[in-house]
Amino acid sequence: MTKSLTFVERILTICWQRLEDTCSNDARSLGLFRIFWGIFVLLFVAPYSAWVGQVPQSFYNPPVLSVAFLFAGFPPYWLMLAGDLVRIWLVVLITIGVKTRVCTIVLCLLTFISTNFAYSFGKIGHDILLWAVALCLAFTDWGVTYALVPDRRINPKVAARALATAGVLIAFAMFTAGFDKALHWINFDLSTSGFLNWFYSGYYTLDRKLLLAPFVLKVPPQSIKILDFAAVAFELSPFFFLFAGRAGWRAWILIATCFHLANALLLNIPFHIHVLVYLPFVALARFFGRASAGGSVTTAVLSWRVPVIIFAIILGLAHTAQRLKGGGSSFLFVEGDSVVRLAVSLVLLALCALLIALDLTTCVYGTRLHRARSRHGVPDDA
Amino acid sequence: MKYPNLLYTTVLSAFLLVPFAIGYLAPTLEPYPAVLLPSWAGRIKTTEDQIDFNRTAIYGRVAGRDAWTRLSPSQFLNPVPREFFPPLAQRYFGLSPIEPITHTIKGGAVIRIDAHKVSEEEIRNAKQWLRARLNGSGCDDSVLRITQEVATLRRSDGAEIAVRYQNDKVFDLR
């Protein structure tokens, strides 16, 4: 028994080491991503659940296996509003880098509770990856660099494991989406289509007729069958790419971003929140040059951080004002549904794809250079 | 700790696989929070000229006339997101008595769970809320019609060819 356990432990050590090498990212990149994350959340995914306190209690139908099932009804409006305001200011604190680790953990836990009530109408939303990945980032050094009140540096092993776990969560979530599709969509029956089931219901019952959606009607349905296979292949492949290495994983998240872009164009389903799920693995520090030592750097660094801090606080105040006036929105302060949401989602996903592509190119170039130097016996720092 | 990676992997696997298994075997029991993404693995026939859609619709009676007008769920229910409309309407917004929920899981087993009980006061509040919404939509605020229907659409242009009402209920909101 002990021998078997030791053997399994050894295999898992190798696997996790591989995952950690694949998913690792430097503290500077994570610090930059933290600022991007905060501004993105304040603009496009702002905490807004107070509306739950304004609907009749007869609508209450919480998921059976959730904390909300223990409650008799929706919480009162004032409590949901207070929760929203606390979460908004936690996001502001995370953006400017004040005790980021604690703020992130508290924010994610509060979000799980608030959204539990928001999903108590008989349907669960699926933004879980955004907050699950954020919870993993709380155990990295994303609150150390470019932070007003930096966190203490965490054990590098813990940080590496946290990012690897984030990668596993993403891969598993995609697997859950692809598993049932694989059982029903993978066949050679050209008279049925899974993609078109999604398309027609959105097109004809939810009025998703923008961008490239009308062109889908012009394509022979039998030709679209290839999309069923492509969707399943994409959703069941991430674990393979996680173990394939850094370039492989970045290639997959680039494909994932393109997948969401295609969904936005053809199905009008905006999944811009996944920009924040994929970008933690991108070496954003590449695009900002090397940080050099010296007093002038402090000034240079602070010079761009001050406007960011001011901007984050302004966003927090704007959200607070909107909430206290009885309104609220999670997307660009616009209340209700908006066509703008789809257009902005496209821009965000395109930007995300560009950043990932640049990082992937640099990663592949770096790997080839390293291999060439190894073959010729030239040190990497020559 | 002797087997740290084994312990970590076991705990993580349980955290991921148990909710997935529950959600797969009994979709109506999907836990929250859980690391799950929607599958929606249904298929549709692509060779026919017509397609059938199951939908839940709400209608208000046009004020001063004996005609029904279909209401836009996103406008009618605002701020409740549109995607929450189907399950809400299928429960008739809590206006009808709700039977214990029966979940049939893959394998044939049946689980019965008592639904959240709706009190008379909650029903009164719901009616008041719905009446305000009907007024805002320019409809008679005394009745609300909720139907489960199958709409047949022409695939080429989405023209509605026929509607079959499978369940048609009219609620007196007075």
Coordinates of C-alpha atoms in Angstrom, one line a residue:
Chain A
M1 CA 0.0 0.0 0.0
T2 CA 2.7 2.5 1.0
K3 CA 4.7 1.6 -2.2
S4 CA 1.6 2.3 -4.3
L5 CA 0.9 5.6 -2.5
T6 CA 4.6 6.6 -2.9
F7 CA 4.4 5.8 -6.6
V8 CA 1.2 7.8 -7.1
E9 CA 2.7 10.7 -5.1
R10 CA 5.8 10.7 -7.4
I11 CA 3.6 10.7 -10.6
L12 CA 1.5 13.6 -9.2
T13 CA 4.6 15.5 -8.3
I14 CA 5.8 15.3 -11.9
C15 CA 2.4 16.3 -13.2
W16 CA 2.0 19.3 -10.9
Q17 CA 5.6 20.4 -11.7
R18 CA 4.7 20.3 -15.3
L19 CA 1.5 22.3 -14.7
E20 CA 3.3 24.8 -12.6
D21 CA 6.0 25.3 -15.3
T22 CA 3.2 25.7 -17.9
C23 CA 1.1 28.2 -16.0
S24 CA 3.7 30.3 -14.1
N25 CA 3.9 34.0 -14.5
D26 CA 6.1 36.7 -13.1
A27 CA 5.0 39.0 -10.3
R28 CA 5.3 42.1 -12.5
S29 CA 3.0 40.7 -15.1
L30 CA 0.5 39.6 -12.4
G31 CA 0.7 43.1 -10.8
L32 CA -0.1 44.7 -14.2
F33 CA -2.9 42.2 -14.7
R34 CA -4.3 43.0 -11.3
I35 CA -4.7 46.7 -12.3
F36 CA -6.2 45.7 -15.7
W37 CA -8.5 43.2 -13.8
G38 CA -9.8 45.8 -11.4
I39 CA -10.5 48.5 -14.1
F40 CA -12.2 45.8 -16.3
V41 CA -14.4 44.6 -13.4
L42 CA -15.4 48.2 -12.5
L43 CA -16.3 49.0 -16.1
F44 CA -17.7 45.7 -17.4
V45 CA -18.5 43.3 -14.6
A46 CA -19.3 45.6 -11.8
P47 CA -20.9 44.0 -8.7
Y48 CA -24.7 44.5 -9.0
S49 CA -27.1 42.3 -7.1
A50 CA -29.2 44.9 -5.2
W51 CA -32.0 44.5 -7.8
V52 CA -32.7 41.1 -6.2
G53 CA -34.1 42.9 -3.1
Q54 CA -36.7 44.6 -5.3
V55 CA -38.5 41.6 -6.8
P56 CA -41.4 39.7 -5.2
Q57 CA -40.5 36.9 -2.8
S58 CA -42.8 34.5 -4.7
F59 CA -40.1 34.5 -7.4
Y60 CA -37.7 32.8 -4.9
N61 CA -36.5 29.4 -6.2
P62 CA -33.0 28.8 -5.0
P63 CA -30.7 25.9 -6.1
V64 CA -31.4 23.1 -3.7
L65 CA -27.6 22.4 -3.2
S66 CA -26.7 26.0 -2.2
V67 CA -26.5 28.2 0.8
A68 CA -29.5 30.2 -0.4
F69 CA -31.7 27.2 0.0
L70 CA -31.3 27.6 3.8
F71 CA -33.0 31.0 3.6
A72 CA -36.7 31.7 3.3
G73 CA -36.5 34.3 0.7
F74 CA -34.5 37.1 -1.0
P75 CA -32.5 39.3 1.4
P76 CA -33.8 42.8 1.9
Y77 CA -32.8 45.5 -0.6
W78 CA -30.6 47.4 1.9
L79 CA -28.6 44.3 2.6
M80 CA -28.0 43.5 -1.0
L81 CA -27.1 47.1 -1.7
A82 CA -24.6 47.1 1.2
G83 CA -23.1 43.9 -0.2
D84 CA -22.8 45.6 -3.6
L85 CA -21.1 48.7 -2.2
V86 CA -18.7 46.6 -0.1
R87 CA -17.8 44.5 -3.2
I88 CA -17.3 47.6 -5.4
W89 CA -14.9 49.2 -2.9
L90 CA -13.0 45.9 -2.5
V91 CA -12.5 45.9 -6.3
V92 CA -11.2 49.5 -6.0
L93 CA -8.8 48.4 -3.2
I94 CA -7.6 45.5 -5.3
T95 CA -7.0 47.7 -8.3
I96 CA -4.9 50.2 -6.4
G97 CA -3.2 47.4 -4.5
V98 CA -4.2 47.7 -0.9
K99 CA -4.0 44.4 1.0
T100 CA -4.9 42.7 -2.2
R101 CA -4.8 39.1 -0.9
V102 CA -7.4 39.6 1.9
C103 CA -9.5 41.8 -0.3
T104 CA -9.6 39.3 -3.1
I105 CA -10.6 36.4 -0.8
V106 CA -13.3 38.5 0.9
L107 CA -14.6 39.7 -2.5
C108 CA -14.8 36.2 -4.0
L109 CA -16.7 34.9 -0.9
L110 CA -19.1 37.8 -0.9
T111 CA -19.6 37.4 -4.6
F112 CA -20.5 33.7 -4.2
I113 CA -23.1 34.6 -1.6
S114 CA -24.6 37.5 -3.5
T115 CA -24.8 35.7 -6.8
N116 CA -26.3 32.7 -5.1
F117 CA -29.3 34.9 -4.4
A118 CA -29.2 36.4 -7.9
Y119 CA -29.3 32.8 -9.3
S120 CA -32.4 31.9 -7.1
F121 CA -34.9 32.3 -9.9
G122 CA -34.6 28.8 -11.2
K123 CA -31.5 29.3 -13.3
I124 CA -27.8 29.4 -12.4
G125 CA -25.5 31.8 -14.3
H126 CA -22.0 30.6 -15.3
D127 CA -19.5 33.3 -14.4
I128 CA -17.9 31.0 -11.9
L129 CA -14.5 30.9 -13.6
L130 CA -14.0 34.6 -13.3
W131 CA -14.2 34.4 -9.5
A132 CA -12.6 31.0 -9.1
V133 CA -9.5 32.2 -11.0
A134 CA -9.5 35.4 -9.0
L135 CA -9.5 33.3 -5.8
C136 CA -6.5 31.4 -7.1
L137 CA -4.7 34.7 -7.9
A138 CA -5.2 35.7 -4.2
F139 CA -2.5 33.1 -3.5
T140 CA 0.0 34.5 -5.9
D141 CA 2.1 37.7 -5.8
W142 CA -0.4 39.7 -7.8
G143 CA -0.7 42.2 -4.9
V144 CA 3.0 42.7 -4.4
T145 CA 4.1 44.8 -7.4
Y146 CA 2.5 48.1 -8.4
A147 CA 0.6 48.1 -5.1
L148 CA 0.0 51.0 -2.7
V149 CA 0.0 48.7 0.3
P150 CA 1.8 45.6 -1.0
D151 CA 1.1 42.1 0.3
R152 CA 3.9 40.1 1.8
R153 CA 5.6 37.9 -0.8
I154 CA 4.1 34.4 -0.8
N155 CA 6.1 31.2 -0.9
P156 CA 7.0 30.7 -4.6
K157 CA 5.8 27.1 -4.5
V158 CA 2.4 28.3 -3.3
A159 CA 2.1 30.9 -6.0
A160 CA 3.1 28.4 -8.7
R161 CA 0.6 25.9 -7.4
A162 CA -2.2 28.6 -7.3
L163 CA -1.7 29.5 -11.0
A164 CA -1.5 25.8 -11.9
T165 CA -4.7 25.2 -10.1
A166 CA -6.3 28.1 -12.0
G167 CA -5.3 26.3 -15.2
V168 CA -6.8 23.1 -14.0
L169 CA -10.1 24.9 -13.1
I170 CA -10.3 26.4 -16.6
A171 CA -9.6 23.0 -18.3
F172 CA -12.1 21.2 -16.1
A173 CA -14.8 23.8 -16.6
M174 CA -14.4 23.4 -20.4
F175 CA -14.5 19.7 -20.0
T176 CA -17.9 20.0 -18.3
A177 CA -19.2 22.0 -21.2
G178 CA -17.8 19.5 -23.8
F179 CA -18.6 16.2 -22.1
D180 CA -22.3 16.0 -22.8
K181 CA -21.8 17.6 -26.3
A182 CA -19.4 14.8 -27.1
L183 CA -22.1 12.2 -26.3
H184 CA -24.7 13.9 -28.5
W185 CA -23.0 15.9 -31.1
I186 CA -20.2 13.5 -32.4
N187 CA -21.9 11.5 -35.1
F188 CA -22.1 11.5 -38.8
D189 CA -25.8 12.3 -39.0
L190 CA -25.7 15.4 -41.3
S191 CA -29.5 15.9 -40.8
T192 CA -29.0 17.1 -37.2
S193 CA -26.8 19.9 -35.8
G194 CA -26.0 20.9 -32.2
F195 CA -24.6 24.3 -33.2
L196 CA -27.8 25.2 -35.1
N197 CA -29.8 24.2 -32.0
W198 CA -28.0 27.0 -30.2
F199 CA -28.2 29.3 -33.2
Y200 CA -31.9 29.0 -34.0
S201 CA -33.1 29.3 -30.4
G202 CA -31.0 32.5 -30.0
Y203 CA -31.9 33.9 -33.4
Y204 CA -35.7 33.3 -33.3
T205 CA -36.6 33.5 -29.6
L206 CA -34.0 35.9 -28.2
D207 CA -33.6 38.1 -31.2
R208 CA -29.9 37.5 -31.6
K209 CA -29.7 38.7 -35.1
L210 CA -26.7 41.0 -35.1
L211 CA -23.3 40.9 -36.7
L212 CA -22.7 37.7 -38.6
A213 CA -25.8 35.9 -37.3
P214 CA -27.9 36.5 -40.5
F215 CA -25.1 34.9 -42.6
V216 CA -25.5 31.6 -40.8
L217 CA -28.9 31.2 -42.5
K218 CA -27.2 31.3 -45.9
V219 CA -24.8 28.5 -45.2
P220 CA -26.1 24.9 -46.0
P221 CA -26.9 23.3 -42.7
Q222 CA -24.9 20.2 -43.5
S223 CA -21.7 22.2 -43.9
I224 CA -22.2 23.6 -40.3
K225 CA -21.9 20.1 -38.9
I226 CA -18.1 20.6 -38.8
L227 CA -18.7 23.2 -36.0
D228 CA -20.1 20.4 -33.8
F229 CA -16.9 18.5 -34.1
A230 CA -14.8 21.7 -33.6
A231 CA -16.7 22.7 -30.5
V232 CA -16.2 19.3 -28.9
A233 CA -12.6 19.1 -29.8
F234 CA -11.9 22.5 -28.4
E235 CA -13.8 21.9 -25.1
L236 CA -12.2 18.5 -24.4
S237 CA -8.6 19.4 -25.3
P238 CA -7.4 21.9 -22.6
F239 CA -5.9 19.3 -20.3
F240 CA -3.8 18.1 -23.2
F241 CA -2.5 21.6 -23.9
L242 CA -1.9 22.2 -20.2
F243 CA 0.6 19.3 -20.2
A244 CA 2.0 20.3 -23.6
G245 CA 3.9 23.2 -22.1
R246 CA 3.9 27.0 -22.1
A247 CA 3.5 27.5 -25.8
G248 CA 0.9 24.8 -26.0
W249 CA -1.2 26.3 -23.2
R250 CA -0.9 29.8 -24.7
A251 CA -2.0 28.4 -28.0
W252 CA -5.1 26.9 -26.4
I253 CA -6.1 30.1 -24.6
L254 CA -5.6 32.0 -28.0
I255 CA -8.0 29.4 -29.6
A256 CA -10.4 29.9 -26.6
T257 CA -10.5 33.6 -27.2
C258 CA -11.1 33.1 -30.9
F259 CA -13.9 30.6 -29.9
H260 CA -15.6 33.3 -27.8
L261 CA -15.1 35.8 -30.6
A262 CA -16.8 33.4 -33.1
N263 CA -19.7 32.9 -30.6
A264 CA -20.1 36.7 -30.3
L265 CA -20.1 37.1 -34.1
L266 CA -22.3 34.1 -35.0
L267 CA -24.4 33.5 -31.9
N268 CA -24.3 37.0 -30.4
I269 CA -23.3 35.5 -27.0
P270 CA -20.8 37.9 -25.3
F271 CA -18.4 36.1 -23.0
H272 CA -16.0 39.0 -22.4
I273 CA -15.6 38.0 -18.7
H274 CA -13.3 35.2 -19.9
V275 CA -10.7 37.8 -20.9
L276 CA -10.0 38.0 -17.2
V277 CA -9.7 34.2 -17.1
Y278 CA -7.1 33.8 -19.8
L279 CA -4.9 36.9 -19.4
P280 CA -3.3 35.9 -16.0
F281 CA -1.1 33.5 -18.0
V282 CA 0.2 36.2 -20.4
A283 CA 3.5 37.9 -19.6
L284 CA 2.1 41.4 -19.7
A285 CA 5.4 42.8 -18.4
R286 CA 6.9 42.1 -21.9
F287 CA 4.8 45.0 -23.2
F288 CA 6.0 47.4 -20.6
G289 CA 9.8 46.9 -20.9
R290 CA 12.2 46.1 -18.1
A291 CA 12.0 47.9 -14.8
S292 CA 15.4 49.4 -14.0
A293 CA 16.7 50.5 -10.6
G294 CA 17.0 54.1 -9.5
G295 CA 14.9 57.0 -8.1
S296 CA 13.8 58.1 -11.5
V297 CA 12.0 54.7 -11.9
T298 CA 9.9 55.4 -8.8
T299 CA 8.8 58.7 -10.4
A300 CA 8.2 57.1 -13.8
V301 CA 6.2 54.2 -12.2
L302 CA 4.2 56.5 -9.9
S303 CA 3.5 58.8 -12.8
W304 CA 1.2 56.3 -14.5
R305 CA -0.1 54.7 -11.4
V306 CA -1.5 58.0 -10.0
P307 CA -4.0 58.4 -12.8
V308 CA -5.0 54.7 -12.5
I309 CA -5.6 55.2 -8.8
I310 CA -7.7 58.3 -9.4
F311 CA -9.6 56.6 -12.2
A312 CA -10.4 53.6 -10.0
I313 CA -11.6 55.8 -7.2
I314 CA -13.7 57.8 -9.6
L315 CA -15.3 54.6 -10.9
G316 CA -16.0 53.5 -7.3
L317 CA -17.6 56.8 -6.5
A318 CA -19.7 56.7 -9.7
H319 CA -21.0 53.2 -8.9
T320 CA -21.8 54.2 -5.4
A321 CA -23.7 57.3 -6.6
Q322 CA -25.7 55.2 -9.1
R323 CA -26.5 52.6 -6.5
L324 CA -27.6 55.1 -3.8
K325 CA -29.9 56.7 -6.4
G326 CA -31.6 53.3 -6.7
G327 CA -30.1 52.3 -10.0
G328 CA -27.2 50.1 -11.0
S329 CA -25.6 48.2 -13.8
S330 CA -22.7 45.8 -14.2
F331 CA -21.8 47.0 -17.7
L332 CA -20.6 50.6 -18.4
F333 CA -23.2 52.1 -16.1
V334 CA -25.9 51.3 -18.7
E335 CA -29.1 50.0 -17.2
G336 CA -30.9 47.2 -18.9
D337 CA -29.9 45.2 -22.0
S338 CA -27.7 46.9 -24.5
V339 CA -26.4 46.3 -28.0
V340 CA -23.3 48.2 -27.0
R341 CA -22.4 45.2 -24.8
L342 CA -21.9 42.9 -27.8
A343 CA -19.7 45.5 -29.6
V344 CA -17.6 46.2 -26.6
S345 CA -17.2 42.4 -25.9
L346 CA -15.9 42.0 -29.5
V347 CA -13.3 44.7 -28.9
L348 CA -12.2 43.3 -25.5
L349 CA -11.9 39.7 -26.9
A350 CA -10.0 41.0 -29.9
L351 CA -7.6 42.9 -27.6
C352 CA -7.2 39.7 -25.5
A353 CA -6.4 37.6 -28.6
L354 CA -3.8 40.1 -29.7
L355 CA -2.0 40.1 -26.3
I356 CA -2.1 36.3 -26.2
A357 CA -0.8 36.0 -29.8
L358 CA 2.1 38.4 -29.1
D359 CA 3.0 36.5 -25.9
L360 CA 2.8 33.2 -27.7
T361 CA 5.0 34.5 -30.5
T362 CA 7.6 35.7 -28.0
C363 CA 7.3 32.4 -26.1
V364 CA 7.9 30.3 -29.3
Y365 CA 10.7 32.6 -30.4
G366 CA 12.4 32.4 -27.0
T367 CA 12.1 28.6 -27.0
R368 CA 13.7 28.3 -30.5
L369 CA 16.5 30.7 -29.5
H370 CA 17.2 28.7 -26.4
R371 CA 17.3 25.4 -28.4
A372 CA 19.6 27.0 -31.0
R373 CA 21.9 28.3 -28.3
S374 CA 21.9 24.9 -26.6
R375 CA 22.9 23.2 -29.8
H376 CA 25.8 25.6 -30.3
G377 CA 26.8 25.7 -26.6
V378 CA 26.1 29.4 -26.3
P379 CA 24.8 30.5 -22.8
D380 CA 21.5 32.2 -22.8
D381 CA 22.8 35.4 -21.2
A382 CA 25.5 35.9 -23.9
Chain B
M1 CA 3.0 15.8 5.4
K2 CA 3.8 12.5 3.7
Y3 CA 1.8 12.7 0.5
P4 CA 1.1 16.4 -0.1
N5 CA 0.4 16.2 -3.8
L6 CA -1.9 13.1 -3.4
L7 CA -3.9 14.9 -0.7
Y8 CA -4.1 18.1 -2.7
T9 CA -5.2 16.3 -5.9
T10 CA -7.7 14.2 -4.1
V11 CA -9.4 17.3 -2.4
L12 CA -9.3 19.3 -5.7
S13 CA -10.8 16.3 -7.6
A14 CA -13.6 15.9 -5.1
F15 CA -14.3 19.6 -5.2
L16 CA -14.6 19.4 -9.0
L17 CA -16.0 16.0 -9.8
V18 CA -18.7 15.7 -7.1
P19 CA -20.7 18.8 -8.3
F20 CA -20.1 17.7 -11.9
A21 CA -21.5 14.3 -11.2
I22 CA -24.6 15.7 -9.5
G23 CA -25.2 18.2 -12.2
Y24 CA -24.8 15.5 -14.9
L25 CA -27.0 12.9 -13.2
A26 CA -29.7 15.4 -12.0
P27 CA -29.4 18.7 -13.9
T28 CA -32.1 20.3 -11.7
L29 CA -29.9 19.7 -8.7
E30 CA -26.9 21.5 -10.0
P31 CA -25.0 22.9 -7.0
Y32 CA -23.8 26.4 -6.6
P33 CA -21.0 27.5 -6.4
A34 CA -19.5 24.8 -8.6
V35 CA -16.9 24.9 -11.5
L36 CA -19.3 24.0 -14.3
L37 CA -20.1 25.6 -17.6
P38 CA -23.3 25.1 -19.6
S39 CA -23.4 22.3 -22.1
W40 CA -26.8 22.5 -23.7
A41 CA -26.1 19.5 -25.9
G42 CA -29.4 19.3 -27.7
R43 CA -29.7 18.9 -31.4
I44 CA -32.1 20.1 -34.1
K45 CA -33.2 18.6 -37.4
T46 CA -31.7 20.6 -40.2
T47 CA -33.4 18.9 -43.2
E48 CA -36.9 20.2 -42.6
D49 CA -38.3 23.5 -43.7
Q50 CA -39.9 24.1 -40.3
I51 CA -38.5 24.1 -36.8
D52 CA -40.4 23.7 -33.5
F53 CA -39.5 25.7 -30.4
N54 CA -40.8 25.2 -26.9
R55 CA -41.3 28.5 -25.3
T56 CA -43.0 30.2 -22.4
A57 CA -44.8 33.4 -23.2
I58 CA -46.7 36.0 -21.2
Y59 CA -49.5 38.1 -22.6
G60 CA -51.3 41.1 -21.3
R61 CA -54.8 42.1 -22.4
V62 CA -54.8 45.3 -24.4
A63 CA -56.5 48.0 -22.3
G64 CA -60.1 48.6 -23.4
R65 CA -60.1 45.7 -26.0
D66 CA -60.6 42.0 -25.9
A67 CA -57.3 41.1 -27.4
W68 CA -54.0 39.8 -26.0
T69 CA -50.6 41.2 -26.7
R70 CA -47.4 39.3 -26.2
L71 CA -45.1 41.0 -23.7
S72 CA -41.3 41.4 -24.0
P73 CA -39.8 39.5 -21.1
S74 CA -36.8 41.8 -20.8
Q75 CA -38.9 44.9 -20.6
F76 CA -41.6 43.4 -18.5
L77 CA -39.3 41.8 -15.9
N78 CA -36.6 44.5 -15.8
P79 CA -34.3 44.4 -13.7
V80 CA -34.6 40.6 -13.6
P81 CA -32.3 39.4 -16.5
R82 CA -34.1 38.0 -19.5
E83 CA -32.5 34.6 -19.2
F84 CA -34.3 34.0 -15.9
F85 CA -37.7 34.5 -17.5
P86 CA -38.4 30.9 -18.7
P87 CA -38.0 29.2 -15.2
L88 CA -39.9 32.1 -13.6
A89 CA -42.8 31.9 -16.0
Q90 CA -42.9 28.0 -15.8
R91 CA -43.6 28.4 -12.1
Y92 CA -46.2 31.1 -12.9
F93 CA -44.2 33.7 -10.9
G94 CA -45.2 31.7 -7.7
L95 CA -48.9 32.6 -8.2
S96 CA -50.0 28.9 -8.4
P97 CA -49.5 26.5 -5.5
I98 CA -46.2 24.8 -6.0
E99 CA -46.0 21.0 -5.6
P100 CA -43.0 19.3 -4.1
I101 CA -40.2 19.3 -6.7
T102 CA -39.6 15.9 -8.2
H103 CA -36.2 15.2 -9.7
T104 CA -35.7 12.1 -11.8
I105 CA -32.0 11.3 -12.1
K106 CA -30.3 9.2 -14.7
G107 CA -30.8 5.7 -13.6
G108 CA -34.5 6.1 -12.7
A109 CA -34.3 7.2 -9.1
V110 CA -36.7 9.9 -8.0
I111 CA -35.9 12.6 -5.4
R112 CA -38.7 14.7 -3.9
I113 CA -37.9 18.0 -2.4
D114 CA -40.3 20.5 -0.8
A115 CA -40.3 23.7 -2.7
H116 CA -40.1 27.1 -1.0
K117 CA -43.6 27.8 0.3
V118 CA -45.2 31.0 -1.0
S119 CA -47.4 32.7 1.6
E120 CA -50.6 34.6 0.9
E121 CA -48.9 37.9 1.6
E122 CA -46.1 37.1 -0.9
I123 CA -48.7 36.2 -3.5
R124 CA -50.4 39.6 -2.9
N125 CA -47.1 41.4 -3.3
A126 CA -46.4 39.5 -6.5
K127 CA -49.7 40.4 -7.9
Q128 CA -49.2 44.1 -7.0
W129 CA -45.8 44.0 -8.7
L130 CA -47.2 42.4 -11.8
R131 CA -50.1 44.8 -12.0
A132 CA -47.6 47.7 -11.9
R133 CA -45.7 46.1 -14.8
L134 CA -48.8 45.5 -16.8
N135 CA -49.8 49.2 -16.3
G136 CA -46.4 50.2 -17.5
S137 CA -46.9 48.1 -20.6
G138 CA -50.2 49.8 -21.4
C139 CA -52.2 46.6 -20.6
D140 CA -55.2 45.8 -18.4
D141 CA -53.7 45.3 -15.0
S142 CA -56.3 42.8 -13.8
V143 CA -55.2 39.7 -15.8
L144 CA -52.0 38.1 -16.8
R145 CA -51.8 35.2 -19.3
I146 CA -49.0 32.7 -19.2
T147 CA -48.7 30.0 -21.8
Q148 CA -46.4 27.1 -22.5
E149 CA -46.4 26.8 -26.3
V150 CA -44.8 25.2 -29.2
A151 CA -44.0 27.7 -32.0
T152 CA -43.5 26.4 -35.5
L153 CA -41.2 28.7 -37.5
R154 CA -40.2 28.7 -41.1
R155 CA -36.4 28.1 -41.0
S156 CA -35.5 30.3 -43.9
D157 CA -36.9 33.6 -42.4
G158 CA -38.2 32.8 -39.0
A159 CA -41.8 33.5 -39.9
E160 CA -44.2 32.0 -37.4
I161 CA -46.4 29.4 -39.1
A162 CA -48.3 28.1 -36.2
V163 CA -48.5 28.1 -32.4
R164 CA -49.7 25.2 -30.4
Y165 CA -50.7 26.1 -26.8
Q166 CA -49.9 23.3 -24.5
N167 CA -50.7 25.0 -21.2
D168 CA -52.6 28.2 -21.1
K169 CA -53.3 29.9 -17.7
V170 CA -55.0 33.2 -17.0
F171 CA -54.3 34.8 -13.6
D172 CA -56.7 37.2 -12.0
L173 CA -54.5 39.8 -10.3
R174 CA -57.2 41.6 -8.4

